[in-house]
mmCIF file of C-alpha atoms in Angstrom:
data_model
loop_
_atom_site.group_PDB
_atom_site.id
_atom_site.type_symbol
_atom_site.label_atom_id
_atom_site.label_comp_id
_atom_site.label_asym_id
_atom_site.label_seq_id
_atom_site.Cartn_x
_atom_site.Cartn_y
_atom_site.Cartn_z
ATOM 1 C CA MET A 87 0.000 0.000 0.000
ATOM 2 C CA PRO A 88 1.261 3.541 -0.731
ATOM 3 C CA GLY A 89 2.686 5.231 2.328
ATOM 4 C CA SER A 90 4.079 2.000 3.829
ATOM 5 C CA VAL A 91 7.418 0.357 3.143
ATOM 6 C CA VAL A 92 7.573 -2.297 0.424
ATOM 7 C CA ALA A 93 9.930 -5.254 0.896
ATOM 8 C CA LEU A 94 11.895 -5.310 -2.345
ATOM 9 C CA ARG A 95 13.839 -8.318 -3.523
ATOM 10 C CA GLU A 96 17.566 -7.717 -3.416
ATOM 11 C CA SER A 97 18.033 -7.464 -7.181
ATOM 12 C CA HIS A 98 14.995 -5.192 -7.471
ATOM 13 C CA ARG A 99 16.258 -2.932 -4.701
ATOM 14 C CA ALA A 100 19.503 -2.599 -6.659
ATOM 15 C CA GLU A 101 17.497 -1.489 -9.727
ATOM 16 C CA VAL A 102 15.675 1.200 -7.729
ATOM 17 C CA ASP A 103 18.959 2.295 -6.177
ATOM 18 C CA GLY A 104 20.462 2.641 -9.666
ATOM 19 C CA LEU A 105 17.474 4.696 -10.764
ATOM 20 C CA LEU A 106 17.908 6.994 -7.754
ATOM 21 C CA ARG A 107 21.650 7.292 -8.338
ATOM 22 C CA ARG A 108 21.166 8.363 -11.965
ATOM 23 C CA ALA A 109 18.518 10.894 -10.926
ATOM 24 C CA VAL A 110 20.857 12.370 -8.300
ATOM 25 C CA GLU A 111 23.701 12.604 -10.830
ATOM 26 C CA GLU A 112 21.378 14.461 -13.196
ATOM 27 C CA GLU A 113 20.336 16.789 -10.364
ATOM 28 C CA VAL A 114 23.972 17.576 -9.576
ATOM 29 C CA ARG A 115 24.604 18.434 -13.241
ATOM 30 C CA ARG A 116 21.435 20.507 -13.364
ATOM 31 C CA SER A 117 22.469 22.554 -10.321
ATOM 32 C CA GLY A 118 25.894 23.298 -11.777
ATOM 33 C CA GLY A 119 27.639 21.444 -8.957
ATOM 34 C CA ARG A 120 25.892 23.324 -6.117
ATOM 35 C CA THR A 121 24.137 20.147 -4.941
ATOM 36 C CA ASP A 122 26.139 17.739 -2.782
ATOM 37 C CA GLY A 123 25.481 14.478 -4.597
ATOM 38 C CA ALA A 124 26.732 12.214 -1.789
ATOM 39 C CA VAL A 125 24.491 13.849 0.824
ATOM 40 C CA LEU A 126 21.449 13.838 -1.468
ATOM 41 C CA LEU A 127 22.030 10.195 -2.442
ATOM 42 C CA GLY A 128 22.365 9.166 1.205
ATOM 43 C CA ARG A 129 19.138 10.940 2.097
ATOM 44 C CA GLY A 130 17.383 9.319 -0.851
ATOM 45 C CA ARG A 131 18.600 5.845 0.083
ATOM 46 C CA ALA A 132 17.208 6.352 3.584
ATOM 47 C CA GLU A 133 13.789 6.998 1.993
ATOM 48 C CA LEU A 134 14.106 4.321 -0.684
ATOM 49 C CA GLY A 135 11.472 2.101 0.891
ATOM 50 C CA GLU A 136 8.933 4.916 1.012
ATOM 51 C CA MET A 137 9.652 5.802 -2.612
ATOM 52 C CA ALA A 138 9.166 2.201 -3.682
ATOM 53 C CA ALA A 139 5.892 2.053 -1.734
ATOM 54 C CA LYS A 140 4.427 4.652 -4.115
ATOM 55 C CA ALA A 141 4.605 1.978 -6.836
ATOM 56 C CA ALA A 142 3.409 -0.964 -4.740
ATOM 57 C CA GLU A 143 0.652 -1.910 -7.164
ATOM 58 C CA GLU A 144 2.974 -2.030 -10.207
ATOM 59 C CA TYR A 145 5.606 -3.921 -8.213
ATOM 60 C CA GLY A 146 3.070 -6.498 -7.073
ATOM 61 C CA ALA A 147 1.977 -7.141 -10.665
ATOM 62 C CA TYR A 148 5.604 -7.510 -11.782
ATOM 63 C CA VAL A 149 6.526 -9.916 -8.968
ATOM 64 C CA ARG A 150 3.422 -12.055 -9.545
ATOM 65 C CA ALA A 151 4.305 -12.342 -13.227
ATOM 66 C CA LEU A 152 7.867 -13.365 -12.309
ATOM 67 C CA ASP A 153 6.633 -16.044 -9.916
ATOM 68 C CA GLU A 154 4.138 -17.407 -12.437
ATOM 69 C CA ALA A 155 6.773 -17.572 -15.166
ATOM 70 C CA GLU A 156 9.206 -19.340 -12.837
ATOM 71 C CA ALA A 157 6.570 -21.897 -11.859
ATOM 72 C CA THR A 158 5.887 -22.803 -15.493
ATOM 73 C CA GLN A 159 9.529 -23.216 -16.471
ATOM 74 C CA ARG A 160 10.927 -26.763 -16.108
ATOM 75 C CA PRO A 161 14.728 -26.984 -16.117
ATOM 76 C CA LEU A 162 16.416 -29.594 -18.298
ATOM 77 C CA SER A 163 17.399 -31.601 -15.207
ATOM 78 C CA ALA A 164 13.696 -32.040 -14.390
ATOM 79 C CA ARG A 165 12.995 -33.245 -17.908
ATOM 80 C CA LEU A 166 15.784 -35.856 -17.532
ATOM 81 C CA SER A 167 14.860 -36.925 -14.013
ATOM 82 C CA ARG A 168 14.505 -40.591 -13.023
ATOM 83 C CA GLY A 169 10.733 -40.347 -13.108
ATOM 84 C CA ALA A 170 10.704 -38.898 -16.611
ATOM 85 C CA LEU A 171 13.089 -41.584 -17.898
ATOM 86 C CA ALA A 172 11.472 -44.566 -16.132
ATOM 87 C CA THR A 173 8.706 -45.408 -18.608
ATOM 88 C CA PRO A 174 10.710 -44.770 -21.826
ATOM 89 C CA GLY A 175 13.583 -46.770 -20.330
ATOM 90 C CA LEU A 176 11.335 -49.736 -19.535
ATOM 91 C CA VAL A 177 9.900 -49.679 -23.052
ATOM 92 C CA THR A 178 13.422 -49.623 -24.499
ATOM 93 C CA ILE A 179 14.527 -52.594 -22.364
ATOM 94 C CA VAL A 180 11.465 -54.624 -23.359
ATOM 95 C CA ALA A 181 12.072 -53.839 -27.039
ATOM 96 C CA ALA A 182 15.738 -54.863 -26.788
ATOM 97 C CA VAL A 183 14.902 -58.130 -25.041
ATOM 98 C CA ALA A 184 12.190 -58.864 -27.611
ATOM 99 C CA ALA A 185 14.642 -58.264 -30.470
ATOM 100 C CA PHE A 186 17.225 -60.534 -28.814
ATOM 101 C CA GLY A 187 14.628 -63.312 -28.298
ATOM 102 C CA ALA A 188 13.257 -63.011 -31.832
ATOM 103 C CA ASP A 189 16.696 -63.380 -33.407
ATOM 104 C CA LEU A 190 17.446 -66.460 -31.267
ATOM 105 C CA GLY A 191 14.085 -67.918 -32.282
ATOM 106 C CA TYR A 192 15.033 -67.605 -35.957
ATOM 107 C CA GLY A 193 18.246 -69.557 -35.320
ATOM 108 C CA THR A 194 20.565 -66.570 -35.255
ATOM 109 C CA SER A 195 23.728 -66.954 -33.233
ATOM 110 C CA ALA A 196 23.723 -65.594 -29.676
ATOM 111 C CA GLY A 197 26.351 -62.943 -30.551
ATOM 112 C CA THR A 198 24.367 -61.587 -33.506
ATOM 113 C CA ALA A 199 21.137 -61.618 -31.511
ATOM 114 C CA PHE A 200 22.801 -59.731 -28.664
ATOM 115 C CA GLY A 201 24.105 -57.132 -31.146
ATOM 116 C CA ALA A 202 20.596 -56.620 -32.538
ATOM 117 C CA GLY A 203 19.200 -56.169 -29.033
ATOM 118 C CA ALA A 204 21.943 -53.696 -28.145
ATOM 119 C CA THR A 205 21.237 -51.709 -31.330
ATOM 120 C CA VAL A 206 17.543 -51.489 -30.411
ATOM 121 C CA ALA A 207 18.457 -50.386 -26.876
ATOM 122 C CA VAL A 208 20.832 -47.623 -28.097
ATOM 123 C CA ALA A 209 18.273 -46.383 -30.635
ATOM 124 C CA GLY A 210 15.577 -46.281 -27.957
ATOM 125 C CA VAL A 211 17.758 -44.320 -25.512
ATOM 126 C CA ALA A 212 18.724 -41.824 -28.214
ATOM 127 C CA ALA A 213 15.095 -41.321 -29.259
ATOM 128 C CA THR A 214 14.069 -40.759 -25.639
ATOM 129 C CA LEU A 215 16.786 -38.118 -25.062
ATOM 130 C CA VAL A 216 15.922 -36.307 -28.295
ATOM 131 C CA LYS A 217 12.224 -36.244 -27.411
ATOM 132 C CA LEU A 218 12.789 -34.919 -23.885
ATOM 133 C CA THR A 219 15.309 -32.210 -24.864
ATOM 134 C CA ALA A 220 13.757 -31.094 -28.155
ATOM 135 C CA GLY A 221 11.166 -28.859 -26.489
ATOM 136 C CA HIS A 222 13.540 -27.404 -23.905
ATOM 137 C CA TRP A 223 16.052 -25.439 -25.992
ATOM 138 C CA PRO A 224 13.593 -23.624 -28.302
ATOM 139 C CA ALA A 225 11.478 -22.625 -25.301
ATOM 140 C CA ALA A 226 14.570 -21.386 -23.472
ATOM 141 C CA HIS A 227 15.617 -19.312 -26.471
ATOM 142 C CA ARG A 228 12.107 -17.844 -26.800
ATOM 143 C CA ARG A 229 12.062 -16.838 -23.137
ATOM 144 C CA ALA A 230 15.524 -15.290 -23.399
ATOM 145 C CA GLY A 231 14.460 -13.295 -26.429
ATOM 146 C CA MET A 232 11.237 -12.076 -24.819
ATOM 147 C CA ARG A 233 13.077 -10.774 -21.762
ATOM 148 C CA GLY A 234 14.781 -8.145 -23.908
ATOM 149 C CA GLN A 235 11.648 -7.001 -25.717
ATOM 150 C CA PRO A 236 8.895 -4.620 -24.604
ATOM 151 C CA GLY A 237 5.614 -6.243 -23.726
ATOM 152 C CA GLY A 238 4.878 -8.977 -21.247
ATOM 153 C CA MET A 239 7.356 -9.310 -18.405
ATOM 154 C CA GLU A 240 9.618 -6.511 -19.601
ATOM 155 C CA GLN A 241 6.654 -4.161 -19.953
ATOM 156 C CA LEU A 242 5.613 -4.798 -16.334
ATOM 157 C CA ARG A 243 9.169 -4.131 -15.179
ATOM 158 C CA LEU A 244 9.340 -0.838 -17.052
ATOM 159 C CA GLN A 245 5.937 0.228 -15.730
ATOM 160 C CA TRP A 246 7.098 -0.454 -12.184
ATOM 161 C CA LEU A 247 10.354 1.504 -12.555
ATOM 162 C CA THR A 248 8.509 4.379 -14.223
ATOM 163 C CA ALA A 249 6.019 4.539 -11.345
ATOM 164 C CA VAL A 250 8.870 4.596 -8.804
ATOM 165 C CA GLU A 251 10.505 7.496 -10.621
ATOM 166 C CA VAL A 252 7.354 9.562 -11.208
ATOM 167 C CA ARG A 253 5.715 9.072 -7.799
ATOM 168 C CA GLY A 254 8.754 8.592 -5.580
ATOM 169 C CA ILE A 255 12.038 9.953 -6.898
ATOM 170 C CA ARG A 256 10.749 13.055 -8.706
ATOM 171 C CA PRO A 257 8.762 14.415 -5.724
ATOM 172 C CA PHE A 258 11.788 13.743 -3.501
ATOM 173 C CA LEU A 259 13.972 15.859 -5.800
ATOM 174 C CA ASP A 260 11.302 18.570 -6.028
ATOM 175 C CA GLN A 261 11.284 18.861 -2.248
ATOM 176 C CA HIS A 262 15.079 19.036 -2.234
ATOM 177 C CA ARG A 263 15.028 21.938 -4.713
ATOM 178 C CA MET A 264 12.545 23.924 -2.660
ATOM 179 C CA VAL A 265 14.519 23.391 0.555
ATOM 180 C CA SER A 266 17.779 24.321 -1.213
ATOM 181 C CA ALA A 267 16.236 27.521 -2.560
ATOM 182 C CA ALA A 268 14.985 28.458 0.900
ATOM 183 C CA THR A 269 18.438 27.712 2.357
ATOM 184 C CA ARG A 270 20.187 30.008 -0.121
ATOM 185 C CA ARG A 271 17.738 32.832 0.560
ATOM 186 C CA SER A 272 18.138 32.561 4.320
ATOM 187 C CA ALA A 273 21.923 32.192 4.254
ATOM 188 C CA GLY A 274 22.569 35.951 4.227
ATOM 189 C CA THR A 275 19.919 36.898 6.803
ATOM 190 C CA ALA A 276 20.538 34.292 9.484
ATOM 191 C CA PRO A 277 24.288 33.665 9.939
ATOM 192 C CA GLN A 278 25.147 30.574 11.914
ATOM 193 C CA SER A 279 28.006 29.867 14.231
ATOM 194 C CA ALA A 280 30.861 27.940 12.661
ATOM 195 C CA ALA A 281 30.466 25.268 15.322
ATOM 196 C CA ALA A 282 26.722 24.967 14.867
ATOM 197 C CA PRO A 283 25.493 22.193 12.599
ATOM 198 C CA PRO A 284 23.782 23.295 9.396
ATOM 199 C CA ARG A 285 20.082 23.826 9.918
ATOM 200 C CA VAL A 286 17.571 22.771 7.282
ATOM 201 C CA PRO A 287 15.056 25.637 7.161
ATOM 202 C CA LYS A 288 11.361 25.145 6.824
ATOM 203 C CA LEU A 289 9.775 26.378 3.659
ATOM 204 C CA ARG A 290 8.473 29.919 4.012
ATOM 205 C CA GLY A 291 4.863 30.757 3.344
ATOM 206 C CA ASN A 292 5.608 32.094 -0.134
ATOM 207 C CA ASP A 293 7.545 28.958 -1.034
ATOM 208 C CA ARG A 294 4.776 26.662 0.198
ATOM 209 C CA SER A 295 2.197 28.733 -1.604
ATOM 210 C CA ALA A 296 4.122 28.621 -4.899
ATOM 211 C CA ALA A 297 4.694 24.871 -4.604
ATOM 212 C CA ALA A 298 1.042 24.263 -3.766
ATOM 213 C CA ARG A 299 -0.089 26.428 -6.674
ATOM 214 C CA ARG A 300 2.114 24.534 -9.104
ATOM 215 C CA ARG A 301 0.829 21.166 -7.893
ATOM 216 C CA SER A 302 -2.743 22.375 -8.182
ATOM 217 C CA VAL A 303 -2.259 23.802 -11.669
ATOM 218 C CA LEU A 304 -0.563 20.623 -12.872
ATOM 219 C CA GLU A 305 -3.333 18.407 -11.469
ATOM 220 C CA GLN A 306 -6.010 20.595 -13.044
ATOM 221 C CA SER A 307 -4.191 20.618 -16.378
ATOM 222 C CA PHE A 308 -5.544 17.148 -17.148
ATOM 223 C CA GLN A 309 -9.066 18.516 -16.853
ATOM 224 C CA HIS A 310 -8.352 20.938 -19.705
ATOM 225 C CA LEU A 311 -7.600 18.089 -22.099
ATOM 226 C CA PRO A 312 -10.290 17.317 -24.657
ATOM 227 C CA GLU A 313 -12.491 14.412 -23.628
ATOM 228 C CA ALA A 314 -11.360 10.966 -24.786
ATOM 229 C CA ASP A 315 -14.883 9.729 -25.395
ATOM 230 C CA GLY A 316 -15.896 7.135 -27.937
ATOM 231 C CA PRO A 317 -14.417 3.743 -28.852
ATOM 232 C CA LEU A 318 -10.726 3.306 -29.551
ATOM 233 C CA ALA A 319 -11.378 1.389 -32.753
ATOM 234 C CA GLY A 320 -8.355 0.085 -34.621
ATOM 235 C CA ARG A 321 -5.832 2.166 -32.639
ATOM 236 C CA ARG A 322 -4.963 -0.073 -29.683
ATOM 237 C CA ALA A 323 -1.702 -1.276 -31.237
ATOM 238 C CA GLN A 324 -0.580 2.313 -31.840
ATOM 239 C CA LEU A 325 -1.527 3.357 -28.311
ATOM 240 C CA THR A 326 0.432 0.402 -26.941
ATOM 241 C CA GLN A 327 3.424 1.382 -29.077
ATOM 242 C CA ILE A 328 3.420 4.926 -27.662
ATOM 243 C CA SER A 329 3.283 3.517 -24.127
ATOM 244 C CA GLN A 330 6.222 1.223 -24.839
ATOM 245 C CA TRP A 331 8.314 4.105 -26.174
ATOM 246 C CA VAL A 332 7.604 6.082 -22.995
ATOM 247 C CA HIS A 333 8.585 3.179 -20.735
ATOM 248 C CA GLN A 334 11.753 2.504 -22.734
ATOM 249 C CA ALA A 335 12.810 6.155 -22.385
ATOM 250 C CA ARG A 336 12.189 6.124 -18.638
ATOM 251 C CA ALA A 337 14.328 2.997 -18.238
ATOM 252 C CA SER A 338 17.243 4.731 -19.974
ATOM 253 C CA THR A 339 20.064 6.417 -18.076
ATOM 254 C CA GLU A 340 19.645 9.587 -20.157
ATOM 255 C CA THR A 341 17.181 12.392 -19.530
ATOM 256 C CA ARG A 342 15.510 13.104 -22.849
ATOM 257 C CA PRO A 343 11.964 13.794 -23.969
ATOM 258 C CA THR A 344 10.078 11.223 -26.002
ATOM 259 C CA VAL A 345 8.798 12.782 -29.231
ATOM 260 C CA VAL A 346 6.183 10.910 -31.261
ATOM 261 C CA LEU A 347 5.341 12.284 -34.706
ATOM 262 C CA LEU A 348 1.804 11.248 -35.665
ATOM 263 C CA HIS A 349 1.137 12.190 -39.262
ATOM 264 C CA GLY A 350 -1.845 11.462 -41.462
ATOM 265 C CA PRO A 351 -4.482 13.153 -43.585
ATOM 266 C CA PRO A 352 -7.259 15.248 -42.004
ATOM 267 C CA GLY A 353 -9.933 12.999 -40.536
ATOM 268 C CA SER A 354 -7.578 10.073 -39.940
ATOM 269 C CA GLY A 355 -7.913 10.398 -36.163
ATOM 270 C CA ARG A 356 -4.368 11.511 -35.383
ATOM 271 C CA THR A 357 -5.510 14.167 -32.865
ATOM 272 C CA ALA A 358 -7.930 11.741 -31.181
ATOM 273 C CA LEU A 359 -5.090 9.223 -30.812
ATOM 274 C CA ALA A 360 -2.765 11.855 -29.291
ATOM 275 C CA VAL A 361 -5.414 12.982 -26.804
ATOM 276 C CA ARG A 362 -6.233 9.376 -25.925
ATOM 277 C CA ALA A 363 -2.529 8.713 -25.271
ATOM 278 C CA ALA A 364 -2.337 11.777 -22.984
ATOM 279 C CA HIS A 365 -5.249 10.411 -20.923
ATOM 280 C CA HIS A 366 -3.957 6.825 -21.026
ATOM 281 C CA LEU A 367 -0.510 7.808 -19.698
ATOM 282 C CA ARG A 368 -1.758 10.257 -17.080
ATOM 283 C CA ASP A 369 -0.224 8.300 -14.185
ATOM 284 C CA GLN A 370 3.224 8.595 -15.778
ATOM 285 C CA PHE A 371 3.311 12.403 -15.955
ATOM 286 C CA ARG A 372 2.694 15.371 -13.654
ATOM 287 C CA GLY A 373 0.644 17.489 -16.053
ATOM 288 C CA ALA A 374 -0.572 17.789 -19.636
ATOM 289 C CA CYS A 375 -1.399 20.451 -22.190
ATOM 290 C CA VAL A 376 -2.712 20.617 -25.766
ATOM 291 C CA VAL A 377 -1.793 23.449 -28.137
ATOM 292 C CA ASP A 378 -3.595 23.772 -31.475
ATOM 293 C CA LEU A 379 -0.876 25.282 -33.671
ATOM 294 C CA ARG A 380 -3.297 25.684 -36.600
ATOM 295 C CA GLY A 381 -0.713 24.598 -39.144
ATOM 296 C CA GLU A 382 -3.404 23.874 -41.721
ATOM 297 C CA GLY A 383 -5.049 27.292 -41.289
ATOM 298 C CA ALA A 384 -8.784 27.091 -41.945
ATOM 299 C CA ALA A 385 -8.673 23.606 -43.454
ATOM 300 C CA ARG A 386 -10.106 22.015 -40.330
ATOM 301 C CA ALA A 387 -13.674 22.230 -39.152
ATOM 302 C CA GLY A 388 -14.535 24.741 -36.429
ATOM 303 C CA ARG A 389 -12.027 27.378 -37.494
ATOM 304 C CA ALA A 390 -12.703 30.824 -38.807
ATOM 305 C CA PRO A 391 -11.795 31.353 -42.474
ATOM 306 C CA GLY A 392 -8.259 32.610 -42.896
ATOM 307 C CA GLU A 393 -7.297 31.950 -39.260
ATOM 308 C CA PRO A 394 -3.470 32.210 -39.139
ATOM 309 C CA PRO A 395 -1.121 29.721 -37.427
ATOM 310 C CA VAL A 396 -0.402 30.296 -33.731
ATOM 311 C CA PRO A 397 2.791 32.325 -33.125
ATOM 312 C CA THR A 398 5.502 30.572 -31.111
ATOM 313 C CA ARG A 399 5.273 33.261 -28.420
ATOM 314 C CA ASP A 400 1.574 32.574 -27.836
ATOM 315 C CA ALA A 401 2.163 28.812 -27.780
ATOM 316 C CA LEU A 402 4.887 29.224 -25.143
ATOM 317 C CA MET A 403 2.701 31.494 -22.999
ATOM 318 C CA HIS A 404 -0.162 28.980 -23.178
ATOM 319 C CA LEU A 405 2.080 26.064 -22.205
ATOM 320 C CA LEU A 406 3.715 27.931 -19.323
ATOM 321 C CA ASN A 407 0.347 29.022 -17.926
ATOM 322 C CA ARG A 408 -1.200 25.567 -18.196
ATOM 323 C CA LEU A 409 1.870 23.852 -16.680
ATOM 324 C CA GLY A 410 2.145 26.014 -13.561
ATOM 325 C CA ALA A 411 4.987 28.431 -14.325
ATOM 326 C CA PRO A 412 5.156 31.383 -11.858
ATOM 327 C CA ARG A 413 2.987 34.138 -13.272
ATOM 328 C CA ASP A 414 5.303 36.947 -12.239
ATOM 329 C CA GLN A 415 7.994 35.471 -14.494
ATOM 330 C CA LEU A 416 5.699 35.807 -17.503
ATOM 331 C CA LEU A 417 5.429 39.592 -17.121
ATOM 332 C CA PHE A 418 8.097 41.447 -19.115
ATOM 333 C CA ARG A 419 7.829 45.111 -18.187
ATOM 334 C CA GLU A 420 10.685 46.416 -20.294
ATOM 335 C CA ARG A 421 10.319 46.817 -24.000
ATOM 336 C CA SER A 422 11.937 44.115 -26.081
ATOM 337 C CA SER A 423 11.729 42.796 -29.608
ATOM 338 C CA GLN A 424 9.570 39.827 -30.544
ATOM 339 C CA GLU A 425 12.689 37.686 -30.999
ATOM 340 C CA GLN A 426 14.030 38.591 -27.553
ATOM 341 C CA HIS A 427 10.654 37.900 -25.980
ATOM 342 C CA VAL A 428 10.488 34.434 -27.583
ATOM 343 C CA LYS A 429 14.046 33.711 -26.499
ATOM 344 C CA ARG A 430 13.324 34.567 -22.865
ATOM 345 C CA LEU A 431 10.111 32.566 -22.868
ATOM 346 C CA THR A 432 11.957 29.584 -24.377
ATOM 347 C CA GLU A 433 14.587 29.740 -21.644
ATOM 348 C CA LEU A 434 11.886 29.926 -18.983
ATOM 349 C CA TYR A 435 10.017 27.037 -20.620
ATOM 350 C CA ASP A 436 13.095 24.783 -20.675
ATOM 351 C CA GLN A 437 13.981 25.748 -17.117
ATOM 352 C CA HIS A 438 10.453 25.155 -15.822
ATOM 353 C CA LEU A 439 10.184 21.684 -17.380
ATOM 354 C CA THR A 440 13.656 20.511 -16.349
ATOM 355 C CA GLY A 441 12.982 17.550 -14.095
ATOM 356 C CA LEU A 442 9.217 17.960 -14.538
ATOM 357 C CA PRO A 443 7.789 15.222 -16.805
ATOM 358 C CA VAL A 444 4.597 16.350 -18.555
ATOM 359 C CA THR A 445 2.689 15.474 -21.714
ATOM 360 C CA VAL A 446 2.565 18.132 -24.430
ATOM 361 C CA VAL A 447 0.343 17.676 -27.490
ATOM 362 C CA LEU A 448 1.367 19.930 -30.383
ATOM 363 C CA ASP A 449 -1.661 19.545 -32.594
ATOM 364 C CA ASP A 450 -1.692 20.383 -36.300
ATOM 365 C CA ALA A 451 1.966 21.385 -36.591
ATOM 366 C CA SER A 452 3.643 22.453 -39.817
ATOM 367 C CA ASP A 453 6.643 24.582 -38.780
ATOM 368 C CA VAL A 454 9.661 22.435 -37.865
ATOM 369 C CA ASP A 455 11.472 25.299 -36.113
ATOM 370 C CA GLN A 456 8.407 26.029 -33.990
ATOM 371 C CA VAL A 457 8.074 22.366 -32.990
ATOM 372 C CA ARG A 458 11.714 22.205 -31.988
ATOM 373 C CA THR A 459 11.308 25.287 -29.782
ATOM 374 C CA LEU A 460 8.373 23.665 -27.993
ATOM 375 C CA ILE A 461 10.265 20.430 -27.197
ATOM 376 C CA PRO A 462 11.879 20.676 -23.706
ATOM 377 C CA GLU A 463 15.234 18.971 -24.169
ATOM 378 C CA ARG A 464 16.173 18.503 -20.478
ATOM 379 C CA SER A 465 13.009 16.702 -19.467
ATOM 380 C CA ASP A 466 11.466 13.244 -19.429
ATOM 381 C CA SER A 467 8.329 14.690 -20.978
ATOM 382 C CA LEU A 468 6.249 13.170 -23.771
ATOM 383 C CA VAL A 469 5.680 15.403 -26.808
ATOM 384 C CA LEU A 470 3.008 14.197 -29.237
ATOM 385 C CA VAL A 471 3.169 16.093 -32.534
ATOM 386 C CA THR A 472 0.336 15.724 -35.045
ATOM 387 C CA SER A 473 0.713 16.897 -38.624
ATOM 388 C CA ALA A 474 -0.731 16.287 -42.077
ATOM 389 C CA THR A 475 2.663 15.301 -43.480
ATOM 390 C CA PRO A 476 5.843 13.892 -41.881
ATOM 391 C CA LEU A 477 8.026 16.507 -40.181
ATOM 392 C CA ALA A 478 11.808 16.188 -40.537
ATOM 393 C CA LEU A 479 13.107 17.240 -37.130
ATOM 394 C CA PRO A 480 16.817 18.208 -36.925
ATOM 395 C CA SER A 481 19.196 15.331 -36.376
ATOM 396 C CA ASP A 482 20.916 17.143 -33.489
ATOM 397 C CA LEU A 483 17.701 17.275 -31.428
ATOM 398 C CA VAL A 484 18.402 15.713 -28.028
ATOM 399 C CA ALA A 485 15.295 13.532 -27.809
ATOM 400 C CA TRP A 486 13.964 10.048 -28.475
ATOM 401 C CA VAL A 487 12.160 10.657 -31.760
ATOM 402 C CA HIS A 488 9.650 8.146 -33.157
ATOM 403 C CA GLU A 489 7.430 8.318 -36.223
ATOM 404 C CA LEU A 490 3.948 6.818 -36.225
ATOM 405 C CA PRO A 491 1.847 7.089 -39.414
ATOM 406 C CA VAL A 492 -1.903 7.340 -38.801
ATOM 407 C CA GLY A 493 -3.874 6.210 -41.836
ATOM 408 C CA ALA A 494 -7.404 5.139 -42.478
ATOM 409 C CA LEU A 495 -8.789 2.290 -40.386
ATOM 410 C CA ASP A 496 -8.269 -1.188 -41.767
ATOM 411 C CA GLU A 497 -11.206 -3.540 -42.288
ATOM 412 C CA ALA A 498 -11.075 -4.930 -38.751
ATOM 413 C CA GLY A 499 -10.899 -1.445 -37.234
ATOM 414 C CA ALA A 500 -13.800 -0.217 -39.359
ATOM 415 C CA GLU A 501 -15.934 -3.187 -38.305
ATOM 416 C CA GLU A 502 -15.077 -2.533 -34.652
ATOM 417 C CA LEU A 503 -16.036 1.136 -35.013
ATOM 418 C CA LEU A 504 -19.353 0.274 -36.661
ATOM 419 C CA GLY A 505 -20.104 -2.306 -34.007
ATOM 420 C CA ALA A 506 -19.392 0.165 -31.174
ATOM 421 C CA ALA A 507 -21.522 2.835 -32.865
ATOM 422 C CA ALA A 508 -24.421 0.386 -33.257
ATOM 423 C CA GLN A 509 -24.384 -0.362 -29.533
ATOM 424 C CA GLU A 510 -24.693 3.308 -28.521
#
C-alpha cells in the first residue's frame, strides 16, 4: 500500500537504487555542482522504501508475473529426471529383449542376436533423449528473447520503474530543490556559528504557496484536455506502441523527452489518438497540455476562415500558464523585440520543465522550427506532434524521436467502429 514500506527483492532494490543514483547525478549536473550528490544520495537511500511504496501496485503485478513464469519453467534436469526416464527406459529394455529373443528364435547366433538387441536399446535411448530435450532449448531461447523485448514481463518491469521514478524519486527531488532555494535565501539573513550544525530551514509561506499552486495547476491541467470519449477502434496497437516508447525512455540512463510524430491526412484520427494517449498515460506524468498550432489554417472544421497559425510566443505562454509556471515570471515590463521575448520565454520554458515530466500535445503542426522550440530537451516529458505530413526534425535534437503514421482504419478497425456505434 502507498505510504508504507515495500519489501523489495535484493536485485529489485539494486534497480531502484540505480534509478535513484542516476537521478541524483542528473540533479547535480542541473544545479551546476551546487548540490552535494553524496548527501542527497544518502538521504534518498534512507527513503528508498517509502519511494518504492508509491509503486506498490505495479511492483506487485511484476513480482506475480515473475513467480508465475518461474513456476511454469521446467529446467532440463527435471525433464531428464529418473521419473521422466522410467517409462521410456522400460519400453526400451522390453524392445531390446524382444529383439534378442526373436533373433534367437530364428536360429541366429547368440552374438548376432545380442548385437541386434543392443542396437535397439541404443536407438531407444537416443530417441528418448531427443524427445525430452527437443522442447527445452527452443522454449529457453524464446524466453531469453522475450526478456529483452517490450511487452509482457519486460513491460511490467518498465511500468514499475517508471512509477517509482514519477511518484517517488521526482517528488523527492522537487522537495530538495525547494529546501535548497529556501536555504540560499536565508543564508545571508541568518548567519550561523561555525560550530553549529547546518540547519535545514522550513519552507516559508511564499515557497509553500508557490509549490502548492504549481501542484494544483498541474493536477487541473488534465481537466483541460479534450475528452477521450468514444471507442478506440483500430488504434490499440498504436496506443500500446506509444506507451512502450515512454517506458523505454524512462528505463534509460539519459534524460531526454520522447517525441512521437503522428502524421496522417485530415480525418484520420491523429488528434484523437494523441489525446487518448495523454489520458492513457496520465499516471506517468505530472501534467498535460494541448496546443492547437493551426498549421493547416482554416482547413479544419470549427475554425474561422483565414485563421493564421499560432505564433511561437503565444504557444509558449499557453504552455507555461497551463503547466504552472510562476505568473510573475511571464510579465516582461521592459520593451523588447519579438525575438528577444520568444528567447526569454523559451529559456523559462526549458527551465520550468527541467525535471518535470509532462505530456505536451502539439496539434496540427507544420513549422519544424516552432516544434523544436516547444520540445523541452532537459526533461522526461512526452511530446506528441500531429501533422498532415511527416516533419523532418533536426538530427541534433536531443530527444527520443519516433514516427507513427496514422492512416485510415483497416477492415477490422472499421468493423469494430461500426459495431461500437451500433451499440450506442
